[in-house]
Amino acid sequence: MSRSAHPAGPRHADVLPEGHYSAPPTDLNALDPKVWAQTVDRDADGVVTVGGMTVTQLAEEYGTPAYVLDEADFRSRARAWRTAFGADADVFYAGKAFLSRAVVRWLDEEGLNLDVCSGGELATALAAGMPADRIAFHGNNKSPEEIERAVRAGVGRIVLDSFQEIVRVAHTAQSLGGRQRVQIRITVGVEAHTHEFIATAHEDQKFGIPLAGGQAAEAVRRALQLDGVEVIGIHSHIGSQIFDMSGFEVAAHRVVGLLKDIRDEHGVELPEIDLGGGLGIAYTSDDDPREPHEIAKALTEIVTRECEGAQLRTPRISVEPGRAIVGPTAFTLYEVGTVKPLDGLRTYVSVDGGMSDNIRTALYDAEYSVALVSRTSDAEPMLVRVVGKHCESGDIVVKDAFLPGDLAPGDLIAVPATGAYCRSMASNYNHVLRPPVVAVRDGAARVIVRRETEEDLLRLDVG
Ligand code: LLP
């Protein structure tokens, strides 16, 4: 289950204890809509289709491995978030989950804003024509060049992460003759991952300014004195792959407490509050994510209630979902290269990608599912571990899953829910080439990020 997804740390090809995996599913050919993109189905021949294209067509035309992204699904999830929060709130898609120029244009068309956290992400957003005032610029160590570029571009907000940065941004904006709108990122002492959260323990990390010890209040005090910045709000991001809303409840309570202190001390009611991203998705059938309208309702109610209690005007709320928008919209399509049964253990299925296109299994112990997609099969289920082609025993894509016992080299298999943090965290380990992202919609496919080539690798290697 993906509740064990986050304790980071490398995992080698350890043999899991007996009983770790659940029983085989009753129908190996079924595709659980919770984990697959919205338009995924099987055609009359049993071949999986997405956006009206078969995976065999896609593999033939674009090769494997490939990330296949369902554009209609992406747009509908983006729209669902936008609609759920309505005109009185803002949705900033977190570009770190997956960013490309096509994605930026879809977001723009669907009325979402964009969160970027590096010069490279900012450049991509601007190159695709995202209006700068709809961009939020994040990061715990923005370089002077990045700050200057963001200010010159006119980004709607810079999220300040340290005392040094308050001064840096204020000076940059002032020297350019302007005033930069900023939020101050604070840590509220809440750590939320998956199904649980810890309400006191998480100030020991690099992001934000701790609420504890009055540091966040001091940061606001200093920022309010500087002409180069206009403090528009407080930012809090509490974690990743969260299902339990009570972490947000505690965070909102603490942020509103700070807003009240600011009002009492400075006579200023800050107009915005950003609650970050982190909402969970289904990686396997065991996960039960919430719908955007439920999340919007819960967050709005929490903030409104807290503000009423503190006799504050309810600030404009913003959120920054990344995974929850793009995660479920893509799957990774692989070709099976070898099938190696290990007696009494499991069968190792090697695919033509691996930890270079999905580092999350090795890095976070993340859970994924997998299916045979180029055909159906009535063969008995076999317990498999899907591994890549890298020179490393921890090169695991799917730790434990069931595939049909007649699986053979040349079959296509696909791992769903790889839209977030797979292409964006992909590497060239072993000089393996990063796969393309192929967007499909209404019976047509187009490459939105092309496959890397050996020439690309050699171009960086100046010899
Ligand atoms: N806002 C801020 C300030 C963030 O730091 C993040 C994620 C997000 C929004 C978006 O979070 P999301 O809704 O996508 O969970 N590489 C990890 C996730 C790291 C997330 C870092 N910050 C993974 O593969 O799970």
Short mmCIF file of C-alpha atoms and ligand atoms in Angstrom, two decimals:
data_model
loop_
_atom_site.label_atom_id
_atom_site.label_comp_id
_atom_site.label_asym_id
_atom_site.label_seq_id
_atom_site.Cartn_x
_atom_site.Cartn_y
_atom_site.Cartn_z
CA MET A 1 0.00 0.00 0.00
CA SER A 2 1.21 3.47 -0.73
CA ARG A 3 0.95 4.51 2.90
CA SER A 4 4.54 3.30 3.19
CA ALA A 5 5.48 5.52 0.26
CA HIS A 6 7.41 8.24 1.91
CA PRO A 7 10.16 7.30 4.27
CA ALA A 8 12.90 8.08 1.79
CA GLY A 9 15.90 5.89 1.32
CA PRO A 10 17.30 3.51 -1.22
CA ARG A 11 15.88 0.08 -1.37
CA HIS A 12 17.79 -2.82 -2.76
CA ALA A 13 16.33 -5.98 -4.12
CA ASP A 14 15.33 -7.20 -0.71
CA VAL A 15 12.97 -10.10 -0.52
CA LEU A 16 9.85 -8.90 1.18
CA PRO A 17 8.43 -10.84 4.10
CA GLU A 18 5.86 -13.51 3.41
CA GLY A 19 2.40 -12.02 3.09
CA HIS A 20 3.53 -8.50 2.13
CA TYR A 21 1.59 -8.65 -1.10
CA SER A 22 -2.12 -9.14 -1.27
CA ALA A 23 -3.89 -11.96 -3.06
CA PRO A 24 -3.97 -11.86 -6.86
CA PRO A 25 -6.85 -9.83 -8.31
CA THR A 26 -9.76 -11.87 -9.56
CA ASP A 27 -9.47 -10.46 -13.08
CA LEU A 28 -5.98 -9.60 -14.28
CA ASN A 29 -7.37 -8.07 -17.46
CA ALA A 30 -9.48 -5.50 -15.59
CA LEU A 31 -8.25 -1.92 -15.49
CA ASP A 32 -9.20 -0.15 -12.26
CA PRO A 33 -10.46 3.34 -13.24
CA LYS A 34 -9.03 4.65 -9.97
CA VAL A 35 -5.45 4.23 -11.18
CA TRP A 36 -5.79 4.53 -14.96
CA ALA A 37 -6.34 7.70 -16.97
CA GLN A 38 -9.97 8.49 -17.77
CA THR A 39 -10.09 7.41 -21.43
CA VAL A 40 -8.21 4.12 -20.90
CA ASP A 41 -10.13 1.03 -22.02
CA ARG A 42 -9.62 -2.25 -23.91
CA ASP A 43 -10.77 -2.63 -27.51
CA ALA A 44 -12.55 -5.69 -28.95
CA ASP A 45 -9.18 -7.45 -29.38
CA GLY A 46 -8.23 -6.81 -25.77
CA VAL A 47 -5.62 -4.19 -26.62
CA VAL A 48 -5.57 -1.20 -24.27
CA THR A 49 -6.57 2.11 -25.81
CA VAL A 50 -6.15 5.65 -24.55
CA GLY A 51 -7.45 8.81 -26.20
CA GLY A 52 -8.69 6.60 -29.03
CA MET A 53 -5.24 5.14 -29.81
CA THR A 54 -4.10 1.58 -29.13
CA VAL A 55 -0.92 1.04 -27.14
CA THR A 56 0.39 -1.11 -29.99
CA GLN A 57 0.02 1.82 -32.41
CA LEU A 58 1.72 4.11 -29.90
CA ALA A 59 4.60 1.68 -29.31
CA GLU A 60 5.10 1.22 -33.03
CA GLU A 61 5.10 4.91 -33.77
CA TYR A 62 6.94 6.32 -30.75
CA GLY A 63 8.85 3.36 -29.35
CA THR A 64 9.11 2.22 -25.74
CA PRO A 65 9.51 3.14 -23.01
CA ALA A 66 7.18 6.11 -23.35
CA TYR A 67 5.07 8.18 -21.01
CA VAL A 68 1.59 8.29 -22.52
CA LEU A 69 -0.49 11.23 -21.30
CA ASP A 70 -4.26 11.52 -21.70
CA GLU A 71 -4.79 15.19 -22.56
CA ALA A 72 -8.56 15.13 -22.07
CA ASP A 73 -8.02 13.69 -18.59
CA PHE A 74 -5.43 16.34 -17.73
CA ARG A 75 -7.76 19.11 -18.86
CA SER A 76 -10.75 17.68 -17.04
CA ARG A 77 -8.84 17.31 -13.77
CA ALA A 78 -7.44 20.85 -14.09
CA ARG A 79 -10.94 22.13 -14.79
CA ALA A 80 -12.39 20.18 -11.86
CA TRP A 81 -9.92 21.87 -9.50
CA ARG A 82 -10.64 25.28 -11.00
CA THR A 83 -14.40 24.82 -10.77
CA ALA A 84 -14.26 23.36 -7.28
CA PHE A 85 -12.43 26.38 -5.88
CA GLY A 86 -14.43 28.95 -7.89
CA ALA A 87 -13.76 32.59 -8.60
CA ASP A 88 -12.89 33.51 -5.01
CA ALA A 89 -9.83 31.25 -4.87
CA ASP A 90 -6.82 30.44 -7.03
CA VAL A 91 -5.40 27.12 -8.17
CA PHE A 92 -1.68 27.09 -8.94
CA TYR A 93 -0.60 23.89 -10.69
CA ALA A 94 2.74 22.78 -9.19
CA GLY A 95 4.98 22.56 -12.24
CA LYS A 96 7.53 20.38 -10.47
CA ALA A 97 5.18 17.41 -10.91
CA PHE A 98 5.52 17.66 -14.70
CA LEU A 99 6.07 20.71 -16.84
CA SER A 100 6.24 21.25 -20.57
CA ARG A 101 5.12 24.04 -22.87
CA ALA A 102 2.04 22.12 -23.98
CA VAL A 103 1.02 21.59 -20.36
CA VAL A 104 1.46 25.30 -19.63
CA ARG A 105 -0.85 26.14 -22.55
CA TRP A 106 -3.49 23.67 -21.35
CA LEU A 107 -3.34 25.21 -17.87
CA ASP A 108 -3.64 28.70 -19.28
CA GLU A 109 -6.65 27.68 -21.35
CA GLU A 110 -8.29 25.99 -18.36
CA GLY A 111 -7.82 29.09 -16.19
CA LEU A 112 -5.23 27.74 -13.75
CA ASN A 113 -2.20 29.57 -12.43
CA LEU A 114 1.27 28.08 -12.18
CA ASP A 115 3.77 27.46 -9.40
CA VAL A 116 7.40 27.29 -10.54
CA CYS A 117 10.43 26.66 -8.35
CA SER A 118 13.49 27.28 -10.53
CA GLY A 119 14.75 29.45 -13.35
CA GLY A 120 14.23 26.53 -15.73
CA GLU A 121 10.57 26.13 -14.78
CA LEU A 122 10.07 29.89 -15.02
CA ALA A 123 11.66 29.92 -18.48
CA THR A 124 9.34 27.10 -19.62
CA ALA A 125 6.28 28.91 -18.29
CA LEU A 126 7.21 32.20 -19.95
CA ALA A 127 8.20 30.52 -23.21
CA ALA A 128 4.74 28.97 -23.39
CA GLY A 129 3.11 32.34 -22.85
CA MET A 130 1.76 31.96 -19.33
CA PRO A 131 0.95 35.51 -18.17
CA ALA A 132 3.59 36.36 -15.56
CA ASP A 133 1.08 37.71 -13.07
CA ARG A 134 -0.38 34.17 -12.85
CA ILE A 135 2.98 32.66 -11.87
CA ALA A 136 4.16 32.04 -8.29
CA PHE A 137 7.89 31.65 -7.81
CA HIS A 138 9.05 29.23 -5.11
CA GLY A 139 12.29 27.79 -3.81
CA ASN A 140 14.37 27.78 -0.64
CA ASN A 141 17.51 29.13 -2.30
CA LYS A 142 16.61 31.25 -5.29
CA SER A 143 19.72 32.66 -6.90
CA PRO A 144 20.12 36.43 -7.34
CA GLU A 145 19.71 35.86 -11.10
CA GLU A 146 16.49 33.91 -10.59
CA ILE A 147 15.10 36.60 -8.30
CA GLU A 148 15.95 39.35 -10.75
CA ARG A 149 14.43 37.44 -13.65
CA ALA A 150 11.23 36.75 -11.74
CA VAL A 151 10.89 40.38 -10.64
CA ARG A 152 11.63 41.72 -14.13
CA ALA A 153 9.14 39.28 -15.65
CA GLY A 154 6.49 40.57 -13.25
CA VAL A 155 5.55 37.31 -11.55
CA GLY A 156 2.40 37.57 -9.49
CA ARG A 157 4.08 36.45 -6.31
CA ILE A 158 7.39 35.30 -4.96
CA VAL A 159 7.13 32.97 -2.00
CA LEU A 160 9.83 34.00 0.46
CA ASP A 161 11.53 31.20 2.32
CA SER A 162 14.11 32.81 4.63
CA PHE A 163 15.11 36.04 6.34
CA GLN A 164 17.90 36.54 3.79
CA GLU A 165 15.47 36.19 0.94
CA ILE A 166 13.10 38.83 2.30
CA VAL A 167 15.95 41.34 2.06
CA ARG A 168 17.22 40.04 -1.30
CA VAL A 169 13.85 40.27 -3.01
CA ALA A 170 13.06 43.66 -1.47
CA HIS A 171 16.41 45.08 -2.63
CA THR A 172 16.09 43.63 -6.11
CA ALA A 173 12.56 44.95 -6.58
CA GLN A 174 13.48 48.35 -5.21
CA SER A 175 16.58 48.65 -7.38
CA LEU A 176 14.40 47.86 -10.38
CA GLY A 177 12.05 50.61 -9.30
CA GLY A 178 9.20 48.35 -8.25
CA ARG A 179 7.47 46.59 -5.42
CA GLN A 180 7.18 42.79 -5.52
CA ARG A 181 4.11 41.01 -4.24
CA VAL A 182 5.25 38.26 -1.86
CA GLN A 183 3.97 35.56 0.42
CA ILE A 184 5.98 34.31 3.36
CA ARG A 185 6.32 30.55 3.63
CA ILE A 186 6.08 29.35 7.18
CA THR A 187 6.35 25.93 8.77
CA VAL A 188 3.48 25.28 11.11
CA GLY A 189 4.82 22.15 12.80
CA VAL A 190 2.64 19.75 10.82
CA GLU A 191 3.98 16.91 8.75
CA ALA A 192 1.44 15.06 6.66
CA HIS A 193 2.21 12.07 4.52
CA THR A 194 -0.39 9.74 3.16
CA HIS A 195 -2.89 8.64 5.79
CA GLU A 196 -1.33 10.18 8.84
CA PHE A 197 -0.02 13.47 10.04
CA ILE A 198 2.12 14.61 12.92
CA ALA A 199 1.09 17.89 14.49
CA THR A 200 4.17 18.94 16.37
CA ALA A 201 7.25 17.38 14.92
CA HIS A 202 8.22 18.88 11.65
CA GLU A 203 10.14 22.08 12.00
CA ASP A 204 13.44 20.27 11.44
CA GLN A 205 13.57 20.78 7.65
CA LYS A 206 14.89 23.25 5.14
CA PHE A 207 11.69 24.91 3.92
CA GLY A 208 9.99 27.98 5.32
CA ILE A 209 10.31 30.01 8.47
CA PRO A 210 9.16 28.32 11.68
CA LEU A 211 6.08 29.62 13.41
CA ALA A 212 7.62 28.37 16.63
CA GLY A 213 9.58 30.85 18.70
CA GLY A 214 7.96 33.82 16.98
CA GLN A 215 10.22 33.56 13.94
CA ALA A 216 7.44 33.74 11.36
CA ALA A 217 5.96 36.79 13.12
CA GLU A 218 9.39 38.41 13.08
CA ALA A 219 9.74 37.69 9.34
CA VAL A 220 6.41 39.39 8.64
CA ARG A 221 7.43 42.33 10.85
CA ARG A 222 10.62 42.82 8.85
CA ALA A 223 8.96 42.39 5.46
CA LEU A 224 6.25 44.92 6.33
CA GLN A 225 8.97 47.51 6.94
CA LEU A 226 10.56 47.11 3.49
CA ASP A 227 9.34 49.23 0.59
CA GLY A 228 10.47 46.70 -2.03
CA VAL A 229 7.94 44.04 -1.04
CA GLU A 230 4.20 43.97 -0.55
CA VAL A 231 3.24 41.14 1.78
CA ILE A 232 0.05 39.65 0.39
CA GLY A 233 -0.17 36.52 2.47
CA ILE A 234 1.15 33.49 4.29
CA HIS A 235 2.07 30.19 2.66
CA SER A 236 2.07 26.71 4.18
CA HIS A 237 2.75 23.38 2.48
CA ILE A 238 2.53 20.40 4.78
CA GLY A 239 3.58 17.35 2.76
CA SER A 240 2.86 14.92 -0.05
CA GLN A 241 0.39 12.22 -1.00
CA ILE A 242 -2.04 13.29 1.76
CA PHE A 243 -5.46 11.70 2.21
CA ASP A 244 -6.28 12.92 5.70
CA MET A 245 -7.58 16.51 5.78
CA SER A 246 -6.91 16.95 9.49
CA GLY A 247 -3.32 18.00 8.78
CA PHE A 248 -4.67 20.94 6.77
CA GLU A 249 -7.03 21.72 9.61
CA VAL A 250 -4.20 22.09 12.10
CA ALA A 251 -2.13 24.04 9.55
CA ALA A 252 -5.00 26.45 8.78
CA HIS A 253 -5.62 26.95 12.49
CA ARG A 254 -2.00 27.91 13.03
CA VAL A 255 -1.75 30.14 9.94
CA VAL A 256 -4.92 31.99 10.93
CA GLY A 257 -3.47 32.40 14.42
CA LEU A 258 -0.51 34.17 12.83
CA LEU A 259 -2.81 36.35 10.68
CA LYS A 260 -4.58 37.39 13.86
CA ASP A 261 -1.31 38.24 15.60
CA ILE A 262 -0.30 40.31 12.57
CA ARG A 263 -3.60 42.17 12.64
CA ASP A 264 -3.26 42.82 16.36
CA GLU A 265 0.33 44.02 16.12
CA HIS A 266 0.35 45.89 12.80
CA GLY A 267 -3.29 46.66 12.12
CA VAL A 268 -2.96 44.81 8.79
CA GLU A 269 -5.19 41.96 7.63
CA LEU A 270 -3.20 40.03 5.05
CA PRO A 271 -5.52 39.22 2.12
CA GLU A 272 -4.27 35.76 1.08
CA ILE A 273 -3.50 32.33 2.46
CA ASP A 274 -1.93 29.54 0.43
CA LEU A 275 -2.29 26.00 1.74
CA GLY A 276 0.15 24.41 -0.73
CA GLY A 277 -0.33 21.10 -2.49
CA GLY A 278 0.15 17.50 -1.46
CA LEU A 279 -3.25 15.93 -2.11
CA GLY A 280 -2.97 12.19 -2.66
CA ILE A 281 -3.82 10.07 -5.70
CA ALA A 282 -4.45 6.35 -6.19
CA TYR A 283 -1.25 4.53 -7.12
CA THR A 284 -2.89 1.20 -6.43
CA SER A 285 -6.48 0.08 -5.90
CA ASP A 286 -5.92 0.35 -2.12
CA ASP A 287 -5.82 4.16 -2.25
CA ASP A 288 -9.00 6.25 -2.00
CA PRO A 289 -8.31 9.84 -2.97
CA ARG A 290 -10.84 12.62 -2.50
CA GLU A 291 -12.45 14.56 -5.31
CA PRO A 292 -11.43 18.21 -5.84
CA HIS A 293 -14.88 19.49 -4.83
CA GLU A 294 -14.65 17.67 -1.49
CA ILE A 295 -11.17 19.06 -0.90
CA ALA A 296 -12.24 22.60 -1.85
CA LYS A 297 -15.26 22.40 0.44
CA ALA A 298 -13.21 21.07 3.34
CA LEU A 299 -10.41 23.63 2.99
CA THR A 300 -12.78 26.56 2.51
CA GLU A 301 -14.81 25.54 5.55
CA ILE A 302 -11.73 25.13 7.70
CA VAL A 303 -10.33 28.56 6.80
CA THR A 304 -13.71 30.31 7.08
CA ARG A 305 -14.39 28.77 10.48
CA GLU A 306 -10.94 29.62 11.81
CA CYS A 307 -11.24 33.22 10.57
CA GLU A 308 -14.68 33.65 12.08
CA GLY A 309 -13.29 32.43 15.39
CA ALA A 310 -10.46 34.95 15.14
CA GLN A 311 -12.75 37.73 13.88
CA LEU A 312 -10.79 38.13 10.69
CA ARG A 313 -12.05 38.69 7.16
CA THR A 314 -11.68 35.37 5.32
CA PRO A 315 -8.61 35.70 3.10
CA ARG A 316 -8.50 34.58 -0.54
CA ILE A 317 -7.41 30.95 -0.53
CA SER A 318 -4.98 29.41 -2.99
CA VAL A 319 -3.76 25.84 -3.40
CA GLU A 320 -0.96 24.20 -5.38
CA PRO A 321 -1.89 20.70 -6.52
CA GLY A 322 0.63 19.00 -8.79
CA ARG A 323 0.32 15.23 -8.43
CA ALA A 324 -3.47 15.36 -8.05
CA ILE A 325 -3.81 16.93 -11.50
CA VAL A 326 -1.15 15.22 -13.61
CA GLY A 327 -0.41 12.02 -11.68
CA PRO A 328 -3.33 9.86 -12.81
CA THR A 329 -3.31 11.18 -16.39
CA ALA A 330 -0.28 9.21 -17.65
CA PHE A 331 1.08 5.69 -17.73
CA THR A 332 4.50 4.41 -18.70
CA LEU A 333 4.48 1.97 -21.58
CA TYR A 334 7.27 -0.62 -21.54
CA GLU A 335 8.20 -3.63 -23.63
CA VAL A 336 9.05 -6.81 -21.77
CA GLY A 337 12.62 -7.93 -22.48
CA THR A 338 13.16 -10.92 -20.21
CA VAL A 339 11.04 -13.04 -17.87
CA LYS A 340 13.09 -14.77 -15.18
CA PRO A 341 11.34 -17.07 -12.67
CA LEU A 342 13.18 -17.46 -9.36
CA ASP A 343 11.98 -20.65 -7.73
CA GLY A 344 9.95 -20.12 -4.59
CA LEU A 345 10.35 -16.33 -4.72
CA ARG A 346 8.86 -14.50 -7.66
CA THR A 347 9.35 -13.84 -11.36
CA TYR A 348 11.54 -10.94 -12.42
CA VAL A 349 10.19 -9.12 -15.46
CA SER A 350 12.76 -6.81 -17.06
CA VAL A 351 11.57 -3.85 -19.08
CA ASP A 352 13.35 -1.44 -21.39
CA GLY A 353 13.39 1.47 -18.88
CA GLY A 354 13.65 1.49 -15.09
CA MET A 355 14.88 3.76 -12.33
CA SER A 356 15.89 6.40 -14.91
CA ASP A 357 12.23 6.94 -15.87
CA ASN A 358 10.73 6.18 -12.45
CA ILE A 359 12.97 6.78 -9.44
CA ARG A 360 10.06 6.91 -7.02
CA THR A 361 10.04 3.20 -6.19
CA ALA A 362 13.73 3.20 -5.26
CA LEU A 363 13.66 6.61 -3.59
CA TYR A 364 10.41 6.48 -1.60
CA ASP A 365 9.56 2.80 -1.59
CA ALA A 366 6.53 3.87 -3.65
CA GLU A 367 3.88 1.37 -4.69
CA TYR A 368 2.68 1.02 -8.27
CA SER A 369 0.53 -1.41 -10.15
CA VAL A 370 1.08 -2.87 -13.61
CA ALA A 371 -0.95 -4.55 -16.36
CA LEU A 372 -0.41 -6.46 -19.56
CA VAL A 373 -1.76 -4.04 -22.18
CA SER A 374 -0.99 -5.43 -25.64
CA ARG A 375 -3.42 -8.35 -25.19
CA THR A 376 -5.60 -10.05 -22.63
CA SER A 377 -4.71 -13.38 -21.09
CA ASP A 378 -6.53 -16.11 -19.22
CA ALA A 379 -3.32 -17.61 -17.84
CA GLU A 380 -2.91 -18.08 -14.08
CA PRO A 381 -1.53 -15.05 -12.23
CA MET A 382 2.15 -15.04 -11.33
CA LEU A 383 3.79 -12.88 -8.68
CA VAL A 384 6.23 -10.55 -10.40
CA ARG A 385 8.68 -7.80 -9.69
CA VAL A 386 9.05 -5.40 -12.59
CA VAL A 387 12.64 -4.24 -12.89
CA GLY A 388 14.55 -2.00 -15.26
CA LYS A 389 17.71 -2.36 -17.31
CA HIS A 390 20.07 -0.45 -15.04
CA CYS A 391 23.19 -1.80 -13.38
CA GLU A 392 21.75 -1.66 -9.91
CA SER A 393 19.79 -4.21 -7.92
CA GLY A 394 17.53 -1.47 -6.50
CA ASP A 395 16.35 -0.70 -10.03
CA ILE A 396 12.76 -1.69 -9.32
CA VAL A 397 9.72 -0.20 -11.04
CA VAL A 398 6.97 -2.25 -9.38
CA LYS A 399 7.93 -4.17 -6.25
CA ASP A 400 5.17 -6.74 -6.17
CA ALA A 401 2.33 -7.27 -8.57
CA PHE A 402 0.57 -10.03 -10.46
CA LEU A 403 0.80 -10.50 -14.22
CA PRO A 404 -0.48 -13.39 -16.34
CA GLY A 405 1.71 -16.50 -16.22
CA ASP A 406 2.13 -16.57 -20.00
CA LEU A 407 3.83 -13.15 -20.09
CA ALA A 408 6.58 -13.23 -22.70
CA PRO A 409 9.29 -11.04 -24.19
CA GLY A 410 7.75 -8.60 -26.66
CA ASP A 411 4.55 -8.10 -24.62
CA LEU A 412 3.72 -4.52 -23.72
CA ILE A 413 3.04 -3.76 -20.09
CA ALA A 414 2.09 -0.41 -18.57
CA VAL A 415 2.49 1.17 -15.15
CA PRO A 416 -0.36 3.61 -14.39
CA ALA A 417 -0.28 6.85 -12.37
CA THR A 418 3.18 7.89 -13.51
CA GLY A 419 2.22 11.40 -14.64
CA ALA A 420 3.71 13.13 -11.59
CA TYR A 421 7.38 13.16 -10.58
CA CYS A 422 8.48 10.49 -13.05
CA ARG A 423 9.50 12.42 -16.19
CA SER A 424 10.33 15.43 -14.01
CA MET A 425 12.72 13.35 -11.88
CA ALA A 426 14.06 11.23 -14.74
CA SER A 427 17.81 10.82 -15.12
CA ASN A 428 20.37 9.60 -17.62
CA TYR A 429 21.81 6.97 -15.31
CA ASN A 430 23.84 4.46 -17.33
CA HIS A 431 23.39 6.86 -20.25
CA VAL A 432 19.91 5.51 -20.72
CA LEU A 433 17.88 7.95 -22.82
CA ARG A 434 14.92 9.65 -21.21
CA PRO A 435 11.59 8.57 -22.78
CA PRO A 436 9.26 10.89 -24.65
CA VAL A 437 5.96 12.19 -23.35
CA VAL A 438 3.28 11.43 -25.90
CA ALA A 439 -0.04 13.23 -25.49
CA VAL A 440 -3.11 11.50 -26.89
CA ARG A 441 -6.52 12.98 -27.52
CA ASP A 442 -9.48 12.13 -29.76
CA GLY A 443 -7.68 9.48 -31.79
CA ALA A 444 -4.52 11.51 -32.36
CA ALA A 445 -1.14 11.46 -30.65
CA ARG A 446 1.62 14.01 -30.55
CA VAL A 447 4.97 14.15 -28.85
CA ILE A 448 5.09 16.99 -26.32
CA VAL A 449 8.56 16.10 -25.00
CA ARG A 450 10.66 14.11 -27.44
CA ARG A 451 12.79 11.09 -26.65
CA GLU A 452 16.35 11.89 -25.78
CA THR A 453 18.94 10.81 -28.31
CA GLU A 454 22.57 9.78 -28.09
CA GLU A 455 23.37 13.05 -29.84
CA ASP A 456 21.73 14.90 -26.94
CA LEU A 457 24.03 13.07 -24.51
CA LEU A 458 27.12 13.70 -26.61
CA ARG A 459 26.25 17.38 -27.07
CA LEU A 460 26.63 17.92 -23.31
CA ASP A 461 29.88 15.96 -23.27
CA VAL A 462 32.27 18.51 -24.71
CA GLY A 463 35.05 15.99 -25.10
N1 LLP B 1 3.59 23.40 -3.36
C1 LLP B 1 4.78 23.31 -2.78
C2 LLP B 1 5.33 24.44 -2.06
C3 LLP B 1 5.51 22.09 -2.86
O1 LLP B 1 6.69 22.00 -2.27
C4 LLP B 1 4.96 21.00 -3.56
C5 LLP B 1 5.69 19.75 -3.67
C6 LLP B 1 3.71 21.17 -4.17
C7 LLP B 1 3.04 22.37 -4.04
C8 LLP B 1 3.06 20.09 -4.97
O2 LLP B 1 2.80 18.94 -4.25
P1 LLP B 1 1.89 17.77 -4.88
O3 LLP B 1 0.47 18.30 -4.95
O4 LLP B 1 2.39 17.48 -6.24
O5 LLP B 1 2.07 16.63 -3.96
N2 LLP B 1 9.17 14.13 -5.58
C9 LLP B 1 8.17 13.76 -4.59
C10 LLP B 1 7.28 14.89 -4.26
C11 LLP B 1 8.00 16.12 -3.79
C12 LLP B 1 7.04 17.24 -3.65
C13 LLP B 1 7.74 18.49 -3.32
N3 LLP B 1 6.87 19.60 -3.22
C14 LLP B 1 7.40 12.56 -5.10
O6 LLP B 1 7.74 12.02 -6.14
O7 LLP B 1 6.48 12.09 -4.43
#
